[in-house]
Short mmCIF file of C-alpha atoms in Angstrom, two decimals:
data_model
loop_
_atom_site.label_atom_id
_atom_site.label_comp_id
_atom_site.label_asym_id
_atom_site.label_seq_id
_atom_site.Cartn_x
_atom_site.Cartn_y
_atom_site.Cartn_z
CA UNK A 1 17.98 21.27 -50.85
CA UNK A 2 18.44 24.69 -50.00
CA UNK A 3 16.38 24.86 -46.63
CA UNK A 4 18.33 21.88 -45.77
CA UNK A 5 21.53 24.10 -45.88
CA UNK A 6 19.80 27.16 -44.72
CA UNK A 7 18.64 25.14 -41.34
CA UNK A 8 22.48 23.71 -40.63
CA UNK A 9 24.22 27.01 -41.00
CA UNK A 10 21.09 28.98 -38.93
CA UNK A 11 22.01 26.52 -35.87
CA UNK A 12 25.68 26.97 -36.04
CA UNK A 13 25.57 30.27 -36.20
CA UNK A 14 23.13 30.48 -33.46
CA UNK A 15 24.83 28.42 -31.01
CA UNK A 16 28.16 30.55 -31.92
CA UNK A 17 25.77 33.78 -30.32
CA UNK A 18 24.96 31.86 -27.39
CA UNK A 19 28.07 31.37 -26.39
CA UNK A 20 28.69 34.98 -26.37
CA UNK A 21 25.63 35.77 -24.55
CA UNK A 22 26.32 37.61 -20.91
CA UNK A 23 23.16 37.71 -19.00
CA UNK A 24 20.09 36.70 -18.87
CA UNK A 25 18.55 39.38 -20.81
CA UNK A 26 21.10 38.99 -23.79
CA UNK A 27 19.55 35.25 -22.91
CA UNK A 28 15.91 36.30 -23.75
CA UNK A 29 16.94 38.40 -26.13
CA UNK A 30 18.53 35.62 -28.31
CA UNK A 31 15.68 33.33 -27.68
CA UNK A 32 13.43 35.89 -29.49
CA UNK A 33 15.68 36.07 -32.19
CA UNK A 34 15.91 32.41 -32.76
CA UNK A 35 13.32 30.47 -31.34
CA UNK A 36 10.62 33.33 -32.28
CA UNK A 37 7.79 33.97 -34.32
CA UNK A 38 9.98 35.88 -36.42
CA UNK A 39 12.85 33.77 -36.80
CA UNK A 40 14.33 31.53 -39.57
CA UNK A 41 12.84 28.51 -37.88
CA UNK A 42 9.87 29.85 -38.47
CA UNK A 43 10.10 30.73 -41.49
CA UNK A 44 11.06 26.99 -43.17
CA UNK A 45 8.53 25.76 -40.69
CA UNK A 46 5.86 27.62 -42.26
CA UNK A 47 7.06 26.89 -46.04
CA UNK A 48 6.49 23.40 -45.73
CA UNK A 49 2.89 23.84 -47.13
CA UNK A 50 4.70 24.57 -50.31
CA UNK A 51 6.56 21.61 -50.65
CA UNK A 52 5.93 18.10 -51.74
CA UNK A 53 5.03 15.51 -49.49
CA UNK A 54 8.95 13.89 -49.91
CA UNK A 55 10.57 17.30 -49.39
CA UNK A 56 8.25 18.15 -46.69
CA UNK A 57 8.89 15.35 -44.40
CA UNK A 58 12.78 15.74 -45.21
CA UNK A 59 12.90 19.52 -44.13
CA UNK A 60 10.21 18.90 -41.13
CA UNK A 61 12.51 16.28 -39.30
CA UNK A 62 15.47 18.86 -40.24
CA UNK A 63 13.61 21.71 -38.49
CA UNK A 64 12.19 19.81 -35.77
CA UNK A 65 16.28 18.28 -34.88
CA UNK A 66 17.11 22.20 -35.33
CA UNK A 67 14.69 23.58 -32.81
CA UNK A 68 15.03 20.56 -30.22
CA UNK A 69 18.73 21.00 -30.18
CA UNK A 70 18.05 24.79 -29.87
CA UNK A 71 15.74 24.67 -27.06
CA UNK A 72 18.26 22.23 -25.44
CA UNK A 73 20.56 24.97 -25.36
CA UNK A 74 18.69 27.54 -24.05
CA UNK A 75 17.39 25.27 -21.36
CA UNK A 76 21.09 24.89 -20.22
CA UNK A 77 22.47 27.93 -20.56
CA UNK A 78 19.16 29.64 -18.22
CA UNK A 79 20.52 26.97 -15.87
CA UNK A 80 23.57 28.15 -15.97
CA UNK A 81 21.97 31.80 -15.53
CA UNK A 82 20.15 31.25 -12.71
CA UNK A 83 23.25 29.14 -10.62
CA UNK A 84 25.69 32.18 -11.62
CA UNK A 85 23.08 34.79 -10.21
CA UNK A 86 22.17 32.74 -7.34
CA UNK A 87 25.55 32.71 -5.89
CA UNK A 88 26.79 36.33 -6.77
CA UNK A 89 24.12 37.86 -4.80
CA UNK A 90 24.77 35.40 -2.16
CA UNK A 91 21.51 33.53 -2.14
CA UNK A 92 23.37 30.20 -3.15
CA UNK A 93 26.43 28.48 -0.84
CA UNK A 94 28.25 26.00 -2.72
CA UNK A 95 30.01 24.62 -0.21
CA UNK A 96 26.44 23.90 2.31
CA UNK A 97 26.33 19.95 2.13
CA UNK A 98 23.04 18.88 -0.26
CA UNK A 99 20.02 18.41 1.10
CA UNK A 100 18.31 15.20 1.57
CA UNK A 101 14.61 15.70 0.11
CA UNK A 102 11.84 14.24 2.02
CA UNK A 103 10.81 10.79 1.21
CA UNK A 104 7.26 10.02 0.56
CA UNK A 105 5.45 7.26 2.71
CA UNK A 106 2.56 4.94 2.57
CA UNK A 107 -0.69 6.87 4.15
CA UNK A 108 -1.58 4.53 7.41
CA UNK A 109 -4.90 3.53 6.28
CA UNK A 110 -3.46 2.39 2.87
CA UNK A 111 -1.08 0.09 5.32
CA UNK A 112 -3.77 -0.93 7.53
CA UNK A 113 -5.62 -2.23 4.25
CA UNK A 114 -3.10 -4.01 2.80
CA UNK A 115 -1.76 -5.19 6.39
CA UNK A 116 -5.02 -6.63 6.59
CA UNK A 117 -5.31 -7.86 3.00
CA UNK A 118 -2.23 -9.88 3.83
CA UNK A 119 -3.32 -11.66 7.08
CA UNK A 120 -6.46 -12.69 4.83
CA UNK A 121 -4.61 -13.81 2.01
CA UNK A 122 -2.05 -15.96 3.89
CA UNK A 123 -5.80 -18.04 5.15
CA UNK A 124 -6.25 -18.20 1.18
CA UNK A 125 -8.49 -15.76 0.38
CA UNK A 126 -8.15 -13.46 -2.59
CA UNK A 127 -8.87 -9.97 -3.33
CA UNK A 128 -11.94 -8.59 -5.59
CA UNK A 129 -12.82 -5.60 -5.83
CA UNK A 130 -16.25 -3.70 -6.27
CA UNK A 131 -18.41 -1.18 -7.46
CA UNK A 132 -18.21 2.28 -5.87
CA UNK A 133 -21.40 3.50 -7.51
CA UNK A 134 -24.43 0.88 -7.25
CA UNK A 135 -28.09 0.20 -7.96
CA UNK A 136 -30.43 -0.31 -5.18
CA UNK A 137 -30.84 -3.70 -5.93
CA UNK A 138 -26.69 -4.77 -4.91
CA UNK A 139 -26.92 -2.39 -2.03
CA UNK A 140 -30.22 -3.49 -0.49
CA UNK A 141 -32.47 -5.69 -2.46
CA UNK A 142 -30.23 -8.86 -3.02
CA UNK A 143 -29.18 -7.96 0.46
CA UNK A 144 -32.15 -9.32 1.95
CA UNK A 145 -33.32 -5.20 2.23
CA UNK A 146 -36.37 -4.67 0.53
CA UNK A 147 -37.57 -0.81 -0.35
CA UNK A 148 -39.63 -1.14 3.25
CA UNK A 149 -36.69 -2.78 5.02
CA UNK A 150 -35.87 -1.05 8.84
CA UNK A 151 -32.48 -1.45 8.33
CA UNK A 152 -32.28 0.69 4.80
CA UNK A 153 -32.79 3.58 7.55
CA UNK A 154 -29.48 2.77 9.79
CA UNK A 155 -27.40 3.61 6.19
CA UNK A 156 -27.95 7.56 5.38
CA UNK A 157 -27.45 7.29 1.57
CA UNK A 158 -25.73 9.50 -1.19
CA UNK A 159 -28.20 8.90 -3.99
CA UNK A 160 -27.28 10.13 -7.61
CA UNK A 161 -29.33 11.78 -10.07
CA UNK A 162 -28.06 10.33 -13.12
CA UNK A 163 -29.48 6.54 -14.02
CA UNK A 164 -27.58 4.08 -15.28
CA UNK A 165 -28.10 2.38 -19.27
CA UNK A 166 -30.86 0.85 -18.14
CA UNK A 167 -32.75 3.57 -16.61
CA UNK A 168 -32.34 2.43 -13.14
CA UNK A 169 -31.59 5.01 -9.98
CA UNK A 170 -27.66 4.86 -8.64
CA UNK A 171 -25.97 5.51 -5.59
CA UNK A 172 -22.74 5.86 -3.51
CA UNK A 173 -22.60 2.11 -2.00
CA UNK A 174 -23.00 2.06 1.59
CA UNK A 175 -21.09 -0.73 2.59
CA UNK A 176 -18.83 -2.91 0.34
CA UNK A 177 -21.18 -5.98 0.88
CA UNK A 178 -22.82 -5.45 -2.53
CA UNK A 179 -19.86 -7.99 -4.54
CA UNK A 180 -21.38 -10.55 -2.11
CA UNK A 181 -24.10 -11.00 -4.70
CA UNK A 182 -22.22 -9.80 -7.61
CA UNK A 183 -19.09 -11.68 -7.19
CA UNK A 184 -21.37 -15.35 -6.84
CA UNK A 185 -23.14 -14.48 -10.14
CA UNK A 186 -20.37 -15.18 -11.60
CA UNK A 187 -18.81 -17.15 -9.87
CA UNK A 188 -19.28 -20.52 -8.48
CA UNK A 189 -18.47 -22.03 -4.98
CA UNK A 190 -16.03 -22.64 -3.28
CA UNK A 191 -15.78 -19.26 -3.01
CA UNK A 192 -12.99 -17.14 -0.20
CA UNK A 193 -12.55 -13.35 -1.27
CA UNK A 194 -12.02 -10.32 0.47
CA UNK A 195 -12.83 -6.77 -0.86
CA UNK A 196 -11.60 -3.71 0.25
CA UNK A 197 -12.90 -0.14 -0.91
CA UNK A 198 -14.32 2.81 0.13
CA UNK A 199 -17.87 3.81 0.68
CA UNK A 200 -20.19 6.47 1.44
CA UNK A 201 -22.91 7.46 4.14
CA UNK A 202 -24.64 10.96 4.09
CA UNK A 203 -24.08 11.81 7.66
CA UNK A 204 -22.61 14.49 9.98
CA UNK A 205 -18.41 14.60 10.20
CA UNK A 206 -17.31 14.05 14.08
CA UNK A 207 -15.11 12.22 15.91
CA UNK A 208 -16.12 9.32 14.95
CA UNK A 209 -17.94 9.52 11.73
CA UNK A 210 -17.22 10.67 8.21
CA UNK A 211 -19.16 10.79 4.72
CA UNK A 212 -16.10 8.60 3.85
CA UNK A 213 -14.14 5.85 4.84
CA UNK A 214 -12.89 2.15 4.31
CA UNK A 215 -14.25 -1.23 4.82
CA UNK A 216 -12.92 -5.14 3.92
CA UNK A 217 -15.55 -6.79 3.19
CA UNK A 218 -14.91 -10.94 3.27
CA UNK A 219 -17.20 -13.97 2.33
CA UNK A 220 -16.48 -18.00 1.70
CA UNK A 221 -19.09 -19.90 0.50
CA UNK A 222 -18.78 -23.60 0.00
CA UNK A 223 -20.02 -27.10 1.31
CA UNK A 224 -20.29 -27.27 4.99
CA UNK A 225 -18.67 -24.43 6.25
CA UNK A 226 -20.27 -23.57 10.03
CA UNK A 227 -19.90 -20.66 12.68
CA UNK A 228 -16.53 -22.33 13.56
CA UNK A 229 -14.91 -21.68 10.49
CA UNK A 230 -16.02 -17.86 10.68
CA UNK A 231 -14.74 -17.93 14.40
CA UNK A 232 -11.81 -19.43 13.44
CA UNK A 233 -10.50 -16.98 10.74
CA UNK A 234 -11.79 -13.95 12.64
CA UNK A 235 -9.75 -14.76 15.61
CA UNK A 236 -6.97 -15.77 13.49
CA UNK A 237 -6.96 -12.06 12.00
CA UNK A 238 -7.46 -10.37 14.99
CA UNK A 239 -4.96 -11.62 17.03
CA UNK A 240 -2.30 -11.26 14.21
CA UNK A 241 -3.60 -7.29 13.76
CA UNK A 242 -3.96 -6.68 17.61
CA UNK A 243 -1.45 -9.55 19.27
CA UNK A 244 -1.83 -12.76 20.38
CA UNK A 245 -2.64 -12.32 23.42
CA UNK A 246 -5.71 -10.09 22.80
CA UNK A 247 -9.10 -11.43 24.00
CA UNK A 248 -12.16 -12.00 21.74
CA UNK A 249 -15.76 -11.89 21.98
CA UNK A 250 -19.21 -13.16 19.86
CA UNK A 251 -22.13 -11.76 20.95
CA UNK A 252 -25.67 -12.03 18.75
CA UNK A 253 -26.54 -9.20 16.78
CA UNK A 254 -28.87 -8.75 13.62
CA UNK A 255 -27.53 -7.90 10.21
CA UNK A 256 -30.33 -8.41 7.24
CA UNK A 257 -27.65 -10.42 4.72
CA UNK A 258 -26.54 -13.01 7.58
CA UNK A 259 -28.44 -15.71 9.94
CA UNK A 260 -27.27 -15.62 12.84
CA UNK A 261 -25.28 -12.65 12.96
CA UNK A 262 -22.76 -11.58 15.65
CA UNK A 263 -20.39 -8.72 16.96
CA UNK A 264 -16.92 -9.61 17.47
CA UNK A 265 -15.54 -7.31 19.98
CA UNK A 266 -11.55 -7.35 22.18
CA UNK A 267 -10.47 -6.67 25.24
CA UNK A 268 -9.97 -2.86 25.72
CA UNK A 269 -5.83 -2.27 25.27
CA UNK A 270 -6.08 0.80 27.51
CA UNK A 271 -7.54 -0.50 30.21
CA UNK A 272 -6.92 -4.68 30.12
CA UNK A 273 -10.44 -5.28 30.02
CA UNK A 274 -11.11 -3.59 33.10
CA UNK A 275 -13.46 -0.69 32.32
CA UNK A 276 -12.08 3.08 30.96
CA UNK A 277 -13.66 5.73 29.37
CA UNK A 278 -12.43 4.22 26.14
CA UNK A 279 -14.34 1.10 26.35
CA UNK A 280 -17.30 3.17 28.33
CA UNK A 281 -16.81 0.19 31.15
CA UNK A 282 -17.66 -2.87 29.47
CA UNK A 283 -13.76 -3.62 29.32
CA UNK A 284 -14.42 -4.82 25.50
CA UNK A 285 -14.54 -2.72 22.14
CA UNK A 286 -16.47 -3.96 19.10
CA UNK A 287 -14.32 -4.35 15.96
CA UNK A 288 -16.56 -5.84 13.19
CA UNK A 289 -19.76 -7.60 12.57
CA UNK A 290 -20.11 -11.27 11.11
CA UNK A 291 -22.13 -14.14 10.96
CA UNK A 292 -23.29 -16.83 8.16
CA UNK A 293 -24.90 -16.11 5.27
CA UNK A 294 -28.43 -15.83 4.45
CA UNK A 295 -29.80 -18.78 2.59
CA UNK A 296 -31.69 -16.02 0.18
CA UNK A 297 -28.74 -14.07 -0.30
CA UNK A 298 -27.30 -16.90 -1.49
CA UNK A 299 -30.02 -17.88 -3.76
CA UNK A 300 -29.78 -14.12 -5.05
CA UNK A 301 -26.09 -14.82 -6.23
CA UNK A 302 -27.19 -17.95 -8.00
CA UNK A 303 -25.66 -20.58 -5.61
CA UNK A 304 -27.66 -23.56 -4.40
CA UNK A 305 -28.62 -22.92 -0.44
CA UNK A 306 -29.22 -26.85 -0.02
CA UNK A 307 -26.19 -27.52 -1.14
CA UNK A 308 -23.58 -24.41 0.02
CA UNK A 309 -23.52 -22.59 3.08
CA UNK A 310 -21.38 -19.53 4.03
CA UNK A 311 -19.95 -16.80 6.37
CA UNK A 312 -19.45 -12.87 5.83
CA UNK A 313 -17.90 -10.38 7.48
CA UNK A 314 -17.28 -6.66 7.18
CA UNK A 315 -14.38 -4.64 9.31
CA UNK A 316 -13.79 -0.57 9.39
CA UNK A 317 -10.41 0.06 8.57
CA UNK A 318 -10.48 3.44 10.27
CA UNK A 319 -11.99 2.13 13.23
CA UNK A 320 -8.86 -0.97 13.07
CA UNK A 321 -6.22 1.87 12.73
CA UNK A 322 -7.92 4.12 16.15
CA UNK A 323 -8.11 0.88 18.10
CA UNK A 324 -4.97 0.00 17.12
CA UNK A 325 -2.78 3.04 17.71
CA UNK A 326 -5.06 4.91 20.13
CA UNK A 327 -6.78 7.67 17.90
CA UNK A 328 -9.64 9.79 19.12
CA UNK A 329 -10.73 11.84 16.56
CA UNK A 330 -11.08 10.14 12.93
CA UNK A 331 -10.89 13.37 11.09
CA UNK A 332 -6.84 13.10 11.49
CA UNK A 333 -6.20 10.63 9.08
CA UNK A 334 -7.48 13.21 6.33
CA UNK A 335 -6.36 16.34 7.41
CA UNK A 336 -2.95 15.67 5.87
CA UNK A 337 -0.92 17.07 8.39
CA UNK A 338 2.60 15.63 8.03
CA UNK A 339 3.29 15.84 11.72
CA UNK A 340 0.51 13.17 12.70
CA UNK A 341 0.45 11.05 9.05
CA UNK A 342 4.64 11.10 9.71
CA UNK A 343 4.16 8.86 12.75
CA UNK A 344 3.41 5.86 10.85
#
């Protein structure tokens, strides 16, 4: 077939050119005259609308072999170009050692959440994971946070203008305790997962707030479980995360979703439990909120209150990592400055 032939002598001859090329504009120059809109390549390329479907796909796949094997060459011989220039003018020392590029690293709140995923996992629970956008009934209603709910105020909330299929409002979840429900309609107990995710609250950046951060949220339902058990893996975790010899504190507190609820706090690091500016003189620093499970939130997931009890929890992973490691300001962990993210 003659563009058969006409495609095997066109390369030959234009790799016998290249060879002879001498600088970088000859370079250009012979890509324009072979790789071009005028070229040979071209040309068969474009008669392949007059062939038949056989000799078409014959001549394409010769064409296409042509031009790859073309283009290879060019690539290598710029290479070759820019090396040559490079160290004639002096801007390239051959004989310098190579450099070692930098190695990318695991951001410290990725580590911290699958440090912690880890600690729970080894107690046997597994990982789910949830919804980032959510109705108002996973967020708050099934919660045990009706529309007139107090506590719906305490969570400043991103709410969407779009609507979902069914016509209902959406929003940015506020905490990642909406797969409490979700997870136990469809599944039944015994149930031990932990979810970790982001989530969103519209309020002011500081120190110690941002629109954005991190939470693990954890829940076991099943028959007879008590405060004990909750106690029991909560101290487990935090003593593995902080040390063992780190102290730990329950103290009542109110969360809508559990009954009773508590704050689990540790002795302040900085100070030994003494009283600093860090722990504003109590000597202990709150790390999470806990407590069992609501015997209507569990009827909202489908799962028999008589019969199943449960705990929850829900931990800050940003607030873990400035305990932890002694950060003040939270803003640091996304300002992506190498220098502080390099210390982990």
């Amino acid at each position: 077939m003659e563009q058969l032939q006409q495609l095997k002598t066109f390369e030959n001859i234009s790799l016998v050119s290249l060879a002879q090329v001498q600088d970088e504009k000859e370079l250009e120059e012979w890509r324009v005259a072979v790789l071009g809109k005028k070229s040979l390549l071209t040309s068969v390329m474009k008669s392949l609308a007059e062939l038949t479907p056989e000799q078409k796909k014959t001549v394409g796949e010769a064409a296409n072999n042509t031009k790859d094997v073309l283009n290879e060459a060019f690539s290598q011989a710029a290479v070759n170009f820019t090396a040559t220039t490079a160290e004639n003018t002096g801007l390239l020392d051959i004989t310098l050692p190579g450099r070692t590029p930098d190695l990318g690293r695991k951001h410290i709140i990725s580590a911290i959440i699958d440090e912690c995923c880890d600690i729970f996992c080894d107690m046997g629970f597994t990982i789910a994971e949830g919804n980032e956008v959510e109705t108002p009934y996973y967020n708050f209603d099934a919660l045990n946070m009706p529309p007139n709910h107090s506590a719906r105020d305490t969570m400043d909330t991103f709410w969407l203008e779009d609507k979902d299929k069914n016509g209902r409002t959406r929003l940015l979840r506020t905490h990642t305790s909406p797969m409490q429900v979700r997870f136990m309609e469809k599944n039944q107990p015994p149930i031990r997962i932990i979810v970790p995710g982001k989530v969103y609250r519209y309020e002011a950046t500081d120190a110690t707030h941002l629109s954005m951060f991190h939470q693990i949220e954890g829940l076991a339902v099943g028959e007879n479980i008590t405060m004990a058990d909750l106690k029991g893996v909560l101290i487990t975790f935090l003593k593995r995360l902080f040390g063992e010899d780190r102290k730990t504190r329950f103290r009542v507190d109110y969360f809508p979703f559990v009954e009773p609820g508590a704050e689990i706090a540790i002795d302040c690091a900085a100070c030994g439990g003494q009283g600093c500016s860090i722990c504003k003189g109590t000597g202990w620093v709150e790390v999470l909120g806990a407590g069992m499970v609501h015997p209507q939130v569990l009827t909202n997931g489908g799962v028999d209150n008589k019969k199943y009890s449960g705990f929850a929890f829900g931990v800050g992973i940003e607030r873990i990592a400035m305990l932890r490691y002694g950060i003040e300001d939270i803003r640091n962990f996304y300002n992506n400055d190498l220098r502080f993210l390099g210390q982990f």
